[in-house]
Every structure is written in C-alpha cells, then in structure tokens.
Coordinates of C-alpha atoms and ligand atoms in Angstrom, one line a residue:
M1 CA 1.9 -31.7 -4.1
P2 CA 2.2 -30.3 -0.6
L3 CA -0.2 -31.7 2.0
L4 CA -3.1 -29.3 2.6
L5 CA -4.9 -29.5 6.0
D6 CA -7.9 -27.5 7.2
A7 CA -6.5 -25.5 10.2
S8 CA -9.9 -25.4 12.0
R9 CA -9.4 -29.1 12.9
P10 CA -7.4 -29.4 16.2
E11 CA -5.4 -32.4 14.9
A12 CA -4.1 -30.2 12.0
I13 CA -2.5 -27.8 14.5
E14 CA -0.8 -30.7 16.3
Q15 CA 0.4 -32.2 13.0
G16 CA 1.8 -28.8 12.0
A17 CA 3.6 -28.4 15.4
R18 CA 5.1 -31.9 15.1
R19 CA 6.4 -31.2 11.6
L20 CA 8.1 -28.1 12.9
A21 CA 9.6 -30.0 15.9
D22 CA 10.8 -32.7 13.5
G23 CA 12.6 -30.2 11.3
G24 CA 10.0 -30.0 8.6
L25 CA 8.4 -27.1 6.7
V26 CA 4.9 -25.8 7.4
G27 CA 2.8 -23.2 5.4
L28 CA 1.3 -21.1 8.1
P29 CA -1.4 -18.4 8.0
T30 CA -0.6 -15.2 9.8
E31 CA -2.7 -12.0 9.9
T32 CA -0.4 -10.4 7.3
V33 CA 0.5 -13.1 4.7
Y34 CA 1.2 -16.8 4.8
G35 CA 4.6 -17.8 6.1
L36 CA 6.9 -20.7 5.1
A37 CA 7.8 -21.9 8.6
A38 CA 10.6 -24.0 10.2
D39 CA 12.1 -24.3 13.7
A40 CA 14.3 -21.2 13.9
D41 CA 16.9 -23.1 16.1
N42 CA 17.2 -26.0 13.6
A43 CA 19.9 -24.9 11.0
S44 CA 19.1 -27.6 8.5
A45 CA 15.3 -27.0 8.7
V46 CA 15.9 -23.3 8.2
R47 CA 18.2 -24.0 5.2
R48 CA 15.3 -25.9 3.6
I49 CA 13.3 -22.6 3.7
F50 CA 16.0 -20.8 1.7
E51 CA 16.2 -23.7 -0.7
A52 CA 12.4 -24.0 -1.3
K53 CA 12.1 -20.2 -1.8
G54 CA 15.2 -19.8 -3.9
R55 CA 16.1 -17.1 -1.5
P56 CA 19.8 -16.1 -1.1
A57 CA 21.1 -17.4 2.3
D58 CA 22.2 -13.9 3.4
H59 CA 18.6 -12.5 3.4
P60 CA 17.5 -12.8 7.1
L61 CA 14.2 -14.4 8.1
I62 CA 11.7 -13.2 10.7
V63 CA 11.4 -15.4 13.8
H64 CA 7.8 -15.8 15.1
V65 CA 7.1 -16.3 18.8
A66 CA 4.1 -17.4 20.9
A67 CA 2.1 -14.7 22.7
D68 CA 1.6 -16.6 25.9
A69 CA 5.4 -16.4 26.8
P70 CA 6.8 -13.7 24.7
R71 CA 9.4 -12.7 27.4
A72 CA 11.0 -16.1 27.4
A73 CA 11.2 -16.2 23.6
I74 CA 12.5 -12.6 23.3
D75 CA 15.2 -13.4 25.9
H76 CA 16.1 -16.6 24.0
Y77 CA 16.9 -14.7 20.8
A78 CA 17.6 -11.1 21.7
R79 CA 20.7 -9.8 23.6
E80 CA 19.0 -6.6 24.7
V81 CA 15.7 -4.8 24.2
P82 CA 15.8 -1.0 24.2
A83 CA 13.1 0.8 26.2
F84 CA 11.3 2.1 23.1
A85 CA 11.2 -1.4 21.7
E86 CA 9.6 -2.7 25.0
R87 CA 6.9 0.0 24.6
L88 CA 6.2 -1.2 21.0
I89 CA 6.0 -4.8 22.1
A90 CA 3.7 -4.0 25.0
A91 CA 1.3 -2.0 22.8
L92 CA 1.4 -3.8 19.5
W93 CA 2.1 -7.5 20.1
P94 CA 0.6 -9.8 19.1
G95 CA 0.2 -7.9 15.8
P96 CA 1.7 -7.0 12.4
L97 CA 5.0 -5.6 13.8
T98 CA 8.5 -7.0 13.4
L99 CA 11.3 -5.7 15.5
I100 CA 15.0 -6.1 14.6
L101 CA 16.9 -6.6 17.8
P102 CA 20.6 -7.4 18.7
R103 CA 20.9 -11.3 18.5
R104 CA 22.4 -13.6 21.0
A105 CA 25.4 -14.9 19.1
E106 CA 24.7 -18.6 19.8
V107 CA 21.1 -18.7 18.5
A108 CA 19.3 -18.7 15.1
A109 CA 22.4 -17.8 13.1
V110 CA 21.2 -19.4 9.9
A111 CA 17.7 -17.8 10.2
A112 CA 19.4 -14.4 10.7
G113 CA 21.3 -14.8 7.4
G114 CA 24.6 -13.8 9.0
Q115 CA 23.3 -10.6 10.6
D116 CA 24.2 -10.0 14.3
S117 CA 20.6 -9.1 14.8
V118 CA 17.3 -11.0 14.7
G119 CA 13.9 -10.1 13.5
L120 CA 11.2 -11.0 16.0
R121 CA 7.4 -10.9 15.5
C122 CA 4.5 -12.2 17.5
P123 CA 1.6 -12.7 15.0
S124 CA -2.0 -12.3 16.1
H125 CA -3.5 -14.9 13.8
P126 CA -5.2 -17.6 16.0
V127 CA -3.9 -20.4 13.8
A128 CA -0.3 -19.1 13.9
Q129 CA -0.6 -18.7 17.7
A130 CA -2.1 -22.2 18.1
V131 CA 0.8 -23.7 16.1
L132 CA 3.4 -21.7 18.0
R133 CA 2.0 -22.7 21.3
A134 CA 1.8 -26.4 20.3
A135 CA 5.3 -26.3 18.9
A136 CA 6.6 -24.7 22.1
A137 CA 5.3 -27.7 23.9
H138 CA 7.6 -29.8 21.7
G139 CA 10.6 -27.5 22.6
V140 CA 10.4 -25.1 19.7
H141 CA 11.3 -21.6 20.9
G142 CA 10.5 -19.7 17.7
V143 CA 9.6 -20.3 14.1
A144 CA 11.5 -18.7 11.2
A145 CA 9.0 -17.8 8.5
P146 CA 9.5 -15.6 5.4
S147 CA 6.4 -15.0 3.2
A148 CA 5.5 -18.4 1.6
N149 CA 6.3 -17.4 -2.0
R150 CA 9.2 -18.0 -4.4
F151 CA 11.9 -15.3 -4.0
G152 CA 10.9 -12.0 -5.6
R153 CA 7.3 -13.0 -6.2
V154 CA 4.0 -11.8 -4.8
S155 CA 3.3 -12.8 -1.2
P156 CA 0.6 -15.4 -0.6
T157 CA -2.6 -14.3 1.3
S158 CA -4.4 -17.7 0.9
A159 CA -3.5 -21.4 1.3
A160 CA -4.3 -21.8 -2.4
H161 CA -1.6 -19.2 -3.2
V162 CA 0.9 -21.2 -1.1
M163 CA 0.0 -24.4 -2.9
E164 CA 0.5 -22.6 -6.2
E165 CA 3.9 -21.4 -5.2
F166 CA 5.2 -24.7 -4.0
A167 CA 3.2 -27.2 -6.2
A168 CA 6.5 -28.9 -7.1
L169 CA 7.2 -30.0 -3.5
A170 CA 6.2 -33.4 -2.2
D171 CA 3.6 -33.9 0.6
D172 CA 6.3 -34.9 3.0
A173 CA 8.3 -31.8 2.1
L174 CA 5.6 -29.2 3.0
L175 CA 2.4 -29.2 5.0
V176 CA 0.1 -26.3 4.4
L177 CA -2.4 -25.2 7.0
D178 CA -5.5 -23.6 5.5
G179 CA -6.6 -20.8 7.8
G180 CA -8.5 -18.8 5.1
A181 CA -7.6 -15.4 3.7
C182 CA -5.2 -13.2 5.6
P183 CA -7.1 -10.3 7.3
V184 CA -4.3 -7.7 6.9
G185 CA -2.9 -8.7 3.5
I186 CA 0.5 -7.0 3.3
E187 CA 3.6 -7.9 5.3
S188 CA 4.4 -6.6 8.8
T189 CA 5.9 -3.2 9.5
I190 CA 9.6 -3.7 10.3
V191 CA 11.3 -1.4 12.8
D192 CA 15.0 -1.7 13.4
C193 CA 15.8 -1.3 17.1
T194 CA 19.5 -1.9 17.0
R195 CA 20.6 1.8 16.4
G196 CA 19.6 3.5 19.6
H197 CA 16.5 5.0 17.9
P198 CA 13.7 3.3 15.9
V199 CA 14.3 3.1 12.1
L200 CA 11.5 2.1 9.7
L201 CA 12.8 -0.6 7.4
R202 CA 9.5 -1.6 5.8
P203 CA 6.1 0.2 6.0
G204 CA 3.0 -1.8 6.8
V205 CA -0.4 -1.0 8.1
L206 CA 0.8 0.7 11.3
T207 CA 1.2 4.4 10.5
P208 CA 4.5 6.1 11.5
A209 CA 2.6 8.6 13.7
R210 CA 1.2 5.7 15.7
L211 CA 4.6 4.0 16.0
E212 CA 6.2 7.3 17.1
A213 CA 3.5 8.0 19.7
I214 CA 4.0 4.5 21.2
A215 CA 7.8 4.5 21.0
G216 CA 8.0 8.0 22.4
Q217 CA 10.7 8.8 19.9
P218 CA 10.8 9.9 16.3
L219 CA 10.9 7.2 13.7
R220 CA 13.7 7.7 11.3
A221 CA 13.8 6.6 7.7
R222 CA 16.3 3.9 6.7
D223 CA 19.6 5.0 5.2
G224 CA 22.1 3.1 3.0
A225 CA 23.7 1.5 6.1
A226 CA 20.5 -0.4 7.0
P227 CA 20.9 -4.2 7.1
R228 CA 19.9 -6.3 4.1
A229 CA 16.2 -6.9 3.7
S230 CA 14.7 -8.5 0.6
G231 CA 11.4 -6.7 1.4
T232 CA 13.4 -3.5 1.0
L233 CA 14.9 -4.4 -2.4
E234 CA 13.7 -2.0 -5.0
S235 CA 12.2 -4.7 -7.2
H236 CA 10.2 -7.3 -5.2
Y237 CA 6.6 -8.5 -4.8
A238 CA 6.5 -8.7 -8.6
P239 CA 3.8 -10.5 -10.7
R240 CA 4.8 -11.8 -14.1
A241 CA 3.0 -9.0 -16.0
K242 CA 4.7 -5.6 -15.9
V243 CA 3.1 -3.3 -13.4
R244 CA 2.9 0.4 -14.1
L245 CA 1.6 3.1 -11.7
M246 CA -0.2 6.1 -13.2
D247 CA -2.6 8.8 -11.9
A248 CA -6.2 8.8 -13.2
R249 CA -5.4 11.5 -15.8
Q250 CA -2.5 9.6 -17.3
L251 CA -4.5 6.4 -17.4
R252 CA -7.4 8.1 -19.2
A253 CA -5.1 9.6 -21.7
A254 CA -3.2 6.4 -22.3
F255 CA -6.4 4.3 -22.8
Q256 CA -7.8 6.9 -25.1
V257 CA -4.7 6.8 -27.3
L258 CA -4.6 3.0 -27.4
G259 CA -8.3 2.3 -27.9
E260 CA -8.9 -1.4 -28.6
D261 CA -5.2 -2.0 -28.6
A262 CA -5.4 -1.8 -24.8
R263 CA -7.4 -5.0 -24.5
H264 CA -4.4 -6.9 -23.2
I265 CA -3.8 -4.4 -20.4
A266 CA -5.4 -5.1 -17.0
L267 CA -6.6 -2.2 -14.9
Y268 CA -6.7 -1.7 -11.1
A269 CA -8.1 1.7 -10.3
R270 CA -10.3 3.7 -7.9
S271 CA -11.4 6.4 -10.4
P272 CA -13.8 5.7 -13.2
I273 CA -11.6 5.1 -16.2
E274 CA -12.6 3.8 -19.6
A275 CA -10.3 0.9 -20.4
A276 CA -10.6 -1.3 -23.5
R277 CA -13.8 -3.4 -23.7
G278 CA -13.4 -6.9 -22.3
A279 CA -10.0 -6.1 -20.7
P280 CA -9.6 -7.5 -17.1
R281 CA -10.2 -4.9 -14.5
R282 CA -10.7 -4.6 -10.7
R283 CA -11.8 -1.7 -8.7
M284 CA -9.4 -0.6 -6.0
P285 CA -11.2 0.1 -2.7
D286 CA -11.2 3.7 -1.4
D287 CA -10.2 2.4 2.0
A288 CA -6.5 1.7 2.6
E289 CA -7.1 -1.3 4.9
A290 CA -9.4 -2.9 2.4
A291 CA -7.0 -2.2 -0.5
A292 CA -4.1 -3.9 1.5
R293 CA -6.3 -6.9 2.3
E294 CA -7.0 -7.7 -1.4
L295 CA -3.8 -6.3 -3.0
F296 CA -1.8 -9.4 -3.5
A297 CA -4.8 -11.6 -4.5
V298 CA -5.8 -9.0 -7.1
L299 CA -2.3 -8.9 -8.5
R300 CA -2.2 -12.7 -8.8
E301 CA -5.7 -12.7 -10.3
L302 CA -4.9 -10.1 -13.0
D303 CA -1.6 -11.8 -13.6
A304 CA -3.4 -15.1 -14.2
T305 CA -5.5 -13.7 -17.0
G306 CA -2.3 -13.7 -19.1
V307 CA -2.1 -9.9 -19.6
R308 CA 1.4 -8.5 -20.4
L309 CA 0.7 -5.2 -18.5
I310 CA -1.2 -4.3 -15.3
W311 CA -1.9 -0.6 -15.0
V312 CA -2.6 0.6 -11.5
E313 CA -3.9 4.0 -10.3
T314 CA -1.4 5.6 -7.9
P315 CA -2.7 5.2 -4.4
P316 CA -3.6 8.4 -2.4
D317 CA -1.0 10.3 -0.5
G318 CA -2.1 9.6 3.1
P319 CA 0.2 7.8 5.6
E320 CA -2.4 5.0 5.9
W321 CA -1.6 4.1 2.3
D322 CA 2.2 3.9 2.9
G323 CA 2.2 0.1 2.9
V324 CA 0.1 -0.4 -0.2
R325 CA 2.1 2.4 -2.1
D326 CA 5.4 0.7 -1.1
R327 CA 4.3 -2.8 -2.3
L328 CA 2.9 -1.4 -5.6
S329 CA 6.0 0.7 -6.4
R330 CA 8.2 -2.4 -5.8
A331 CA 5.9 -4.5 -7.9
A332 CA 6.4 -1.8 -10.6
A333 CA 10.2 -1.5 -10.3
Ligands
TXA1 O1 4.3 -10.2 7.8 C1 5.4 -10.7 7.7 O2 6.4 -10.1 8.1 C2 5.5 -12.0 7.0 C3 4.8 -13.1 7.8 C4 5.0 -14.4 7.3 O3 5.2 -13.0 9.2 N1 6.9 -12.4 6.8 C5 7.7 -11.8 5.9 O4 8.9 -12.3 5.8 O5 7.3 -10.8 5.2 P1 10.0 -12.0 4.6 O6 11.1 -12.9 4.9 O7 9.3 -12.2 3.3 O8 10.4 -10.6 4.9 C6 11.0 -10.3 6.1 C7 11.9 -9.1 5.9 C8 12.9 -9.3 4.9 O9 13.0 -8.1 4.1 C9 14.2 -9.5 5.7 O10 15.3 -9.2 5.1 C10 13.9 -8.7 6.9 O11 12.5 -8.9 7.2 N2 14.6 -9.1 8.1 C11 14.5 -10.2 8.9 N3 15.5 -10.2 9.8 C12 16.2 -9.1 9.7 C13 17.4 -8.6 10.3 N4 18.0 -9.3 11.3 N5 17.9 -7.5 9.9 C14 17.3 -6.8 8.9 N6 16.2 -7.2 8.2 C15 15.7 -8.4 8.6
MG2 MG1 8.7 -11.9 1.4

C-alpha cells in the first residue's frame, strides 16, 4: 500500500518534498485533481510516473511550478513566452490553467514525451504550493504530474481515490499527501501557446470568453495538427460501467420502456426523472461549478455500485458547462 500522510502536518510537506528531490513519486492534491508527481528534471523519476500509470511514454506530462518564483521556473523550462501567454500568466496563475510553451531543448525531455514544447502550470492549492516551495529548496525546479489515475480512467479528486488507483504499489514506491477533496474537480484548461495565437486544447472551468478577454486575442479551437494530449483522446476519463448521455425526454422514455428491467442502470440527472425503484442515482447540481467539483467522485461512486450502465442527463449548453460536457462525452465515448 502507498504511504498516506495528512498534508496538514508540516512534516508531511517536508517528507513529500524530500521524496521528490530523491527521485520518488508523490500523490499531490491540486485545486483541480490529484497529481502523480516527480521531479520533472529527473528522467528516471519521470519514467516511473509513466510506468505506474500505464501511460504511453509519448503522452506529455504537465510540469508544475512554485508561485513564489514563477519567472525563474518558466525561464528554466520555456524557450520563449508570447505576449498573450504572459497576460494569461499574470492574470490566472496560480490557478487551473496550463500553458503549452516552446521547450528549452536540454530540459524535461522525458516529461515532455518527445514534444519540443512543455506544459507549465502553477497550481493554486496550498498543499501543492507548499510542496513545490519545499522541493525547490532541495533544488527541484518543477514537478511533472499527470492526474493520479491509471491511464484512461477517471481522475482522482480525493486521496482515497489515489490510494484506490495505486493500491498495488509499495509504501516506498508512492507517498500520498491527503489534502482533502479538490475544490475545482476537473483538470486544468490547456492553452497551446506555440502557434502564434492561443489554441484551446482542453476545456476546464475557465470560459473561452474570459481567456480571450485576458489574452487580448481570439482563442482558436484545436485542429488535427495539435500535439498529442491524452486528455484530448476521444475516449478517456472512463469508469468501468458504460456511460451514456441523453436529454431528459430520452431518459424518461427509456426508463418507461424498461420499467423494473432498468434497476441495474444508475442515473445522474438534474431533471426529475423516474428511474427504476432502488436503482443507484445522484442528482446533478444546477450549477456548473458544483457539478465539476463532484463529477469524478460521483462517477466513481456510481461505478462502485456494480451497475453496467450509467445514464447521465446531457449538461446545459452554456460555456460554463464546457469542461463538464467535455469530460462526460469522453467518459461516454
Ligand atoms: O489539472 C491538471 O492539469 C492535472 C493536475 C494534476 O495538474 N493534471 C493533468 O495531467 O490533468 P494529465 O497528464 O492527466 O493531462 C495533461 C494533459 C494531457 O492531455 C497531455 O497530453 C497534455 O496535458 N500536455 C502536457 N504537455 C503537453 C505538451 N507539451 N503538448 C501538448 N499537450 C501536452
Ligand atoms: Mg489525466
């Protein structure tokens, strides 16, 4: 079993930082989801992340940097930072925003999965920041951390989820810092800044309108030439049960036809819908932020009931729902 430490104890932060500096793996809370962290400049430590996740080595990882000296960290990893990216950094870091920047050829090649770019993010979670600061004192410039789940599965939003994902690892192979439930709940928004204009690679809780207003430039959608990003694979974030998205009318009709035969179908919906008696169900919040916060925990919870199917009411159309809609459609793909 991985070693689980309460992150509110100061010695836990120092222990996490030491593990990172020694080339070990740390399960780390961020405001979005938990990350599986290693020193981004230590190739063998980073390879251990790919191994533990079962993630292909050509899927690049995000490098996390401390908020007290972001300039030094940015300059360590990035070759250049376009003006619109500087504006996004100034306004939104620390926070749930990852920027893809041209990478200095000599750094973090393994973490970057062979790309000539690097994904940089400055998380706002106090535990993540405390660990990044303490690790920096041991000479760690940045921490590579994908979501702390096995490849293709639902991202973890609690320390218990991380323990579940990596239960097979020994206590000297992974230290997990418990910082409670993640307040955002879905992964960071990713903006590619290597093409002369901002390109949205993965929607999150920051709306396109807000990003455009800050960048001072229109945000383009990704095209086929965009770099590889597992978070942009069509099927990802998937529970074991099959997820299907339907609107309220379709759901009502389907449950009516199936009657008691639907008792092995879980339901996650905002609208009042009559599902089978006794079937697992959760109510989706009407507020997009609240829905994002609980989304992955609810999918795990419904999955754990052993149902074969999870039927989910299609989220509303508004841009504030982009992130939730994106994760649900990938879970359903
Ligand atoms: O909120 C988050 O971003 C979380 C927390 C832990 O920070 N991390 C996360 O990492 O979601 P991961 O590895 O599960 O997803 C990162 C995404 C992947 O789709 C990856 O391919 C993409 O970022 N990415 C990273 N570096 C990239 C690069 N240089 N070019 C293109 N995509 C990149
Ligand atoms: Mg992930």
